[in-house]
Every structure is written in structure tokens, then in C-alpha cells.
Amino acid sequence: MRNYIIADNQELTRFALESLLQKEDEENVVFRAYDRAGLVALLKEHESAVVLLDYTLFDFADEDQLLIIAERFSLSDWILISDELTPQFIRRVVYSSHQFSVVFKDGPLSEVREALNAVDRHTRYLSQRALETIITQQQEDETPSILTQTETEIVKAIALGKTTKEIAAERFSSIHTVTTHRKNIFRKLGINTAHEAVKYALRAGLIDPSEFYI
């Protein structure tokens, strides 16, 4: 037996979750919270409860407010059940606290059951979709902004050891224009030297390693 707090403002979802919890164990005690203040009041009475929350439907100002409440009630476990959560939100919450499990409403019922079983053991559960979202977001954060065709061509010229003046002459551009492109390339790649630009571009697969000598 365990105490559960359903914090979801969709009546059908509340009914379904409550039915599932009582089916899993008839001795489970289920409470309902309809806003943040009500949720906090229930947690004060039941500090080790499991909170099933649809964050997108509740009156949290931001994820910081959610994390503060979770930290305040450190014995509680949370299962976030929503239709949609941003990658940034999922990463922030998951990396900040092990109290949070994440599933989606359009996922299979088995994932909700797995999440309930996990939190019953005081471990966390992340659905496959949540894991993929975190990984994808991390890869996007680590990948540099894609260079334009012109910038890629200039990176290739830099790799061949050509000077700004030579590149400008070949492209029938001014030295100022090529210098501006170089600055943009360095800014996008987050580096400071031409050598770093070429190495970074090669690692990111933006240029073909067989064409260059570094």
C-alpha cells in the first residue's frame, strides 16, 4: 500500500489513473490535487507520496518551481505523465533530480505500469520516448550550427592553407567579405583558430577528410 496524489486536470485521465492504482493494489490510497497549492498541502500530510503529474495542465510558473517543491518533499516520487514535454524541460528535470520518472499519455499502458513499479522500489523510470528525446537534445546541443555552402567552401580553402587574400581572389569577393565569413564560421563552431575550424568541421562530418592535410 502507498499514498498517491493525482495532479491532473483532465477528468478522464484522473479516473483512469485512479482505477489503475486501485486495481494494482486495493489498499492504495489516492488523493487528487487540482492546483499547485492543493498539491503542496497534500504533500505536507503525505511526504512520501507518489505524485502523478501532468505538468502542462498545472499552474507551475516554470520547472524551477517544480524542482523546488520536489526538493522540499525529498521523500516523494514523481511520475510526469503528459501529452507533450519539451526536450529542454525533460533534460532539466531528469538531470536535476532522481525523483522524476517520465512517461507520455499516448504511450502504452505498460509504460505507466513499469513506472509505478519502479517508483515503488524508489527507482526512476524513463520511457523509450523520453530517453530518445534526451539523447536527441544532447546531440543537437553538441552539434555545431550547420555551415552554409559558402562557409563550407571557405573552410575547405582554409584547410588547403590559402590566405584570406587568396580566398577572396578566387571567389571574386572582397577581403572584408571573406573575413566576415571566417568570423561567422568560428562563431558557429565555437573555436578560435583556422586549425581548430578544420578539425572541428572534419569531426562533425561537414567536410571530407580525404580532401585535406592537417
Short mmCIF file of N, CA and C in Angstrom, two decimals, residues 70-156:
data_model
loop_
_atom_site.label_atom_id
_atom_site.label_comp_id
_atom_site.label_asym_id
_atom_site.label_seq_id
_atom_site.Cartn_x
_atom_site.Cartn_y
_atom_site.Cartn_z
N ALA A 70 9.75 19.56 -5.33
CA ALA A 70 10.25 18.19 -5.22
C ALA A 70 11.39 18.10 -4.21
N GLU A 71 12.26 19.09 -4.22
CA GLU A 71 13.38 19.10 -3.27
C GLU A 71 12.88 19.29 -1.84
N ARG A 72 11.86 20.12 -1.69
CA ARG A 72 11.27 20.35 -0.36
C ARG A 72 10.69 19.07 0.21
N PHE A 73 10.06 18.28 -0.65
CA PHE A 73 9.49 17.00 -0.21
C PHE A 73 10.33 15.87 -0.81
N SER A 74 11.52 15.71 -0.25
CA SER A 74 12.52 14.82 -0.83
C SER A 74 12.16 13.35 -0.74
N LEU A 75 11.19 13.00 0.09
CA LEU A 75 10.77 11.60 0.21
C LEU A 75 9.75 11.21 -0.86
N SER A 76 9.25 12.18 -1.57
CA SER A 76 8.23 11.92 -2.59
C SER A 76 8.86 11.42 -3.88
N ASP A 77 8.06 10.71 -4.66
CA ASP A 77 8.45 10.29 -6.01
C ASP A 77 7.45 10.89 -6.99
N TRP A 78 7.93 11.21 -8.19
CA TRP A 78 7.09 11.88 -9.17
C TRP A 78 7.09 11.12 -10.48
N ILE A 79 5.90 10.94 -11.04
CA ILE A 79 5.78 10.41 -12.39
C ILE A 79 5.12 11.49 -13.24
N LEU A 80 5.88 12.01 -14.18
CA LEU A 80 5.35 13.03 -15.08
C LEU A 80 4.64 12.34 -16.23
N ILE A 81 3.34 12.60 -16.38
CA ILE A 81 2.54 11.99 -17.44
C ILE A 81 1.88 13.12 -18.23
N SER A 82 2.35 13.36 -19.42
CA SER A 82 1.83 14.47 -20.22
C SER A 82 1.70 14.05 -21.68
N ASP A 83 0.94 14.85 -22.43
CA ASP A 83 0.87 14.64 -23.88
C ASP A 83 2.17 15.07 -24.54
N GLU A 84 2.73 16.16 -24.04
CA GLU A 84 3.92 16.72 -24.67
C GLU A 84 4.75 17.45 -23.64
N LEU A 85 6.05 17.20 -23.65
CA LEU A 85 7.01 17.91 -22.81
C LEU A 85 8.19 18.30 -23.68
N THR A 86 8.70 19.50 -23.52
CA THR A 86 9.81 19.93 -24.37
C THR A 86 11.08 19.17 -24.00
N PRO A 87 11.96 18.96 -24.98
CA PRO A 87 13.24 18.29 -24.68
C PRO A 87 14.03 19.01 -23.59
N GLN A 88 14.01 20.34 -23.62
CA GLN A 88 14.74 21.11 -22.62
C GLN A 88 14.20 20.85 -21.22
N PHE A 89 12.87 20.79 -21.11
CA PHE A 89 12.24 20.54 -19.82
C PHE A 89 12.62 19.16 -19.30
N ILE A 90 12.51 18.14 -20.16
CA ILE A 90 12.81 16.78 -19.73
C ILE A 90 14.26 16.67 -19.25
N ARG A 91 15.18 17.22 -20.03
CA ARG A 91 16.59 17.15 -19.64
C ARG A 91 16.82 17.85 -18.31
N ARG A 92 16.24 19.03 -18.16
CA ARG A 92 16.46 19.81 -16.92
C ARG A 92 15.95 19.05 -15.71
N VAL A 93 14.75 18.51 -15.80
CA VAL A 93 14.15 17.83 -14.66
C VAL A 93 14.89 16.52 -14.35
N VAL A 94 15.16 15.74 -15.39
CA VAL A 94 15.81 14.44 -15.19
C VAL A 94 17.22 14.60 -14.64
N TYR A 95 17.95 15.59 -15.15
CA TYR A 95 19.33 15.79 -14.69
C TYR A 95 19.39 16.43 -13.31
N SER A 96 18.33 17.12 -12.92
CA SER A 96 18.34 17.84 -11.63
C SER A 96 17.95 16.95 -10.46
N SER A 97 17.11 15.94 -10.70
CA SER A 97 16.62 15.14 -9.59
C SER A 97 16.27 13.72 -10.03
N HIS A 98 16.64 12.75 -9.19
CA HIS A 98 16.29 11.35 -9.47
C HIS A 98 14.88 11.01 -9.00
N GLN A 99 14.15 12.01 -8.51
CA GLN A 99 12.79 11.76 -8.06
C GLN A 99 11.81 11.61 -9.22
N PHE A 100 12.22 12.01 -10.42
CA PHE A 100 11.28 12.11 -11.53
C PHE A 100 11.39 10.95 -12.51
N SER A 101 10.22 10.35 -12.81
CA SER A 101 10.06 9.41 -13.90
C SER A 101 9.26 10.12 -14.99
N VAL A 102 9.39 9.66 -16.23
CA VAL A 102 8.71 10.35 -17.33
C VAL A 102 8.07 9.33 -18.27
N VAL A 103 6.76 9.47 -18.48
CA VAL A 103 6.04 8.70 -19.50
C VAL A 103 5.12 9.67 -20.23
N PHE A 104 4.58 9.22 -21.35
CA PHE A 104 3.69 10.08 -22.14
C PHE A 104 2.30 9.45 -22.23
N LYS A 105 1.30 10.30 -22.29
CA LYS A 105 -0.08 9.82 -22.31
C LYS A 105 -0.41 9.00 -23.54
N ASP A 106 0.28 9.25 -24.64
CA ASP A 106 -0.01 8.49 -25.85
C ASP A 106 0.84 7.22 -25.95
N GLY A 107 1.58 6.92 -24.89
CA GLY A 107 2.37 5.70 -24.87
C GLY A 107 1.54 4.51 -24.40
N PRO A 108 2.10 3.31 -24.43
CA PRO A 108 1.37 2.12 -24.00
C PRO A 108 1.14 2.12 -22.49
N LEU A 109 0.06 1.47 -22.08
CA LEU A 109 -0.26 1.36 -20.66
C LEU A 109 0.84 0.66 -19.89
N SER A 110 1.55 -0.24 -20.56
CA SER A 110 2.63 -0.98 -19.90
C SER A 110 3.70 -0.04 -19.35
N GLU A 111 3.91 1.10 -20.01
CA GLU A 111 4.92 2.04 -19.52
C GLU A 111 4.50 2.68 -18.21
N VAL A 112 3.21 2.98 -18.08
CA VAL A 112 2.72 3.54 -16.82
C VAL A 112 2.89 2.52 -15.71
N ARG A 113 2.57 1.26 -16.00
CA ARG A 113 2.74 0.20 -15.00
C ARG A 113 4.21 0.05 -14.62
N GLU A 114 5.08 0.10 -15.60
CA GLU A 114 6.52 -0.02 -15.32
C GLU A 114 7.00 1.14 -14.47
N ALA A 115 6.48 2.33 -14.75
CA ALA A 115 6.85 3.49 -13.95
C ALA A 115 6.37 3.34 -12.51
N LEU A 116 5.16 2.86 -12.33
CA LEU A 116 4.62 2.64 -10.98
C LEU A 116 5.44 1.60 -10.23
N ASN A 117 5.83 0.54 -10.91
CA ASN A 117 6.65 -0.49 -10.27
C ASN A 117 8.02 0.06 -9.89
N ALA A 118 8.56 0.91 -10.75
CA ALA A 118 9.88 1.48 -10.48
C ALA A 118 9.85 2.39 -9.25
N VAL A 119 8.88 3.30 -9.20
CA VAL A 119 8.84 4.22 -8.07
C VAL A 119 8.48 3.49 -6.78
N ASP A 120 7.79 2.37 -6.89
CA ASP A 120 7.51 1.57 -5.69
C ASP A 120 8.80 1.05 -5.08
N ARG A 121 9.83 0.89 -5.94
CA ARG A 121 11.15 0.47 -5.47
C ARG A 121 12.06 1.68 -5.25
N HIS A 122 11.48 2.86 -5.36
CA HIS A 122 12.22 4.13 -5.21
C HIS A 122 13.32 4.26 -6.25
N THR A 123 13.04 3.76 -7.44
CA THR A 123 13.92 3.99 -8.58
C THR A 123 13.14 4.77 -9.62
N ARG A 124 13.82 5.25 -10.64
CA ARG A 124 13.14 6.07 -11.61
C ARG A 124 12.99 5.32 -12.93
N TYR A 125 11.93 5.70 -13.66
CA TYR A 125 11.65 5.06 -14.95
C TYR A 125 11.52 6.14 -16.02
N LEU A 126 12.22 5.95 -17.12
CA LEU A 126 12.12 6.85 -18.26
C LEU A 126 11.65 6.03 -19.45
N SER A 127 10.54 6.43 -20.05
CA SER A 127 10.03 5.71 -21.21
C SER A 127 11.02 5.82 -22.37
N GLN A 128 10.85 4.94 -23.35
CA GLN A 128 11.74 4.96 -24.51
C GLN A 128 11.71 6.32 -25.21
N ARG A 129 10.51 6.88 -25.31
CA ARG A 129 10.39 8.19 -25.96
C ARG A 129 11.12 9.27 -25.18
N ALA A 130 11.04 9.21 -23.85
CA ALA A 130 11.73 10.20 -23.03
C ALA A 130 13.24 10.07 -23.19
N LEU A 131 13.73 8.84 -23.22
CA LEU A 131 15.17 8.61 -23.40
C LEU A 131 15.63 9.13 -24.76
N GLU A 132 14.86 8.84 -25.80
CA GLU A 132 15.22 9.30 -27.15
C GLU A 132 15.21 10.82 -27.22
N THR A 133 14.26 11.44 -26.53
CA THR A 133 14.18 12.90 -26.51
C THR A 133 15.42 13.50 -25.86
N ILE A 134 15.86 12.91 -24.76
CA ILE A 134 17.05 13.39 -24.05
C ILE A 134 18.29 13.24 -24.92
N ILE A 135 18.43 12.08 -25.55
CA ILE A 135 19.61 11.82 -26.39
C ILE A 135 19.64 12.76 -27.58
N THR A 136 18.48 12.93 -28.23
CA THR A 136 18.41 13.81 -29.40
C THR A 136 18.76 15.24 -29.02
N GLN A 137 18.23 15.70 -27.89
CA GLN A 137 18.52 17.07 -27.45
C GLN A 137 20.00 17.23 -27.16
N GLN A 138 20.61 16.22 -26.55
CA GLN A 138 22.04 16.29 -26.24
C GLN A 138 22.87 16.36 -27.52
N GLN A 139 22.49 15.56 -28.51
CA GLN A 139 23.22 15.58 -29.78
C GLN A 139 23.08 16.93 -30.47
N GLU A 140 21.90 17.52 -30.40
CA GLU A 140 21.69 18.83 -31.01
C GLU A 140 22.52 19.90 -30.31
N ASP A 141 22.64 19.77 -28.99
CA ASP A 141 23.44 20.74 -28.25
C ASP A 141 24.92 20.63 -28.59
N GLU A 142 25.37 19.39 -28.90
CA GLU A 142 26.78 19.16 -29.15
C GLU A 142 27.17 19.40 -30.61
N THR A 143 26.18 19.44 -31.51
CA THR A 143 26.45 19.62 -32.92
C THR A 143 26.51 21.10 -33.27
N PRO A 144 27.54 21.54 -33.95
CA PRO A 144 27.62 22.96 -34.29
C PRO A 144 26.54 23.36 -35.28
N SER A 145 26.27 24.65 -35.34
CA SER A 145 25.33 25.15 -36.32
C SER A 145 25.83 24.77 -37.71
N ILE A 146 24.96 24.30 -38.58
CA ILE A 146 25.37 23.87 -39.90
C ILE A 146 25.89 25.05 -40.70
N LEU A 147 27.03 24.84 -41.33
CA LEU A 147 27.61 25.89 -42.15
C LEU A 147 26.86 26.01 -43.47
N THR A 148 26.84 27.20 -44.00
CA THR A 148 26.27 27.42 -45.33
C THR A 148 27.22 26.84 -46.37
N GLN A 149 26.75 26.75 -47.61
CA GLN A 149 27.60 26.24 -48.68
C GLN A 149 28.84 27.10 -48.85
N THR A 150 28.66 28.41 -48.80
CA THR A 150 29.80 29.33 -48.92
C THR A 150 30.79 29.12 -47.79
N GLU A 151 30.28 28.98 -46.56
CA GLU A 151 31.17 28.79 -45.41
C GLU A 151 31.92 27.48 -45.50
N THR A 152 31.24 26.43 -45.99
CA THR A 152 31.90 25.15 -46.15
C THR A 152 33.04 25.25 -47.17
N GLU A 153 32.79 25.96 -48.25
CA GLU A 153 33.82 26.14 -49.28
C GLU A 153 35.02 26.91 -48.72
N ILE A 154 34.74 27.88 -47.87
CA ILE A 154 35.83 28.66 -47.27
C ILE A 154 36.62 27.80 -46.29
N VAL A 155 35.94 26.94 -45.54
CA VAL A 155 36.64 26.02 -44.64
C VAL A 155 37.59 25.13 -45.44
N LYS A 156 37.14 24.64 -46.59
CA LYS A 156 37.98 23.81 -47.44
C LYS A 156 39.21 24.59 -47.92
#
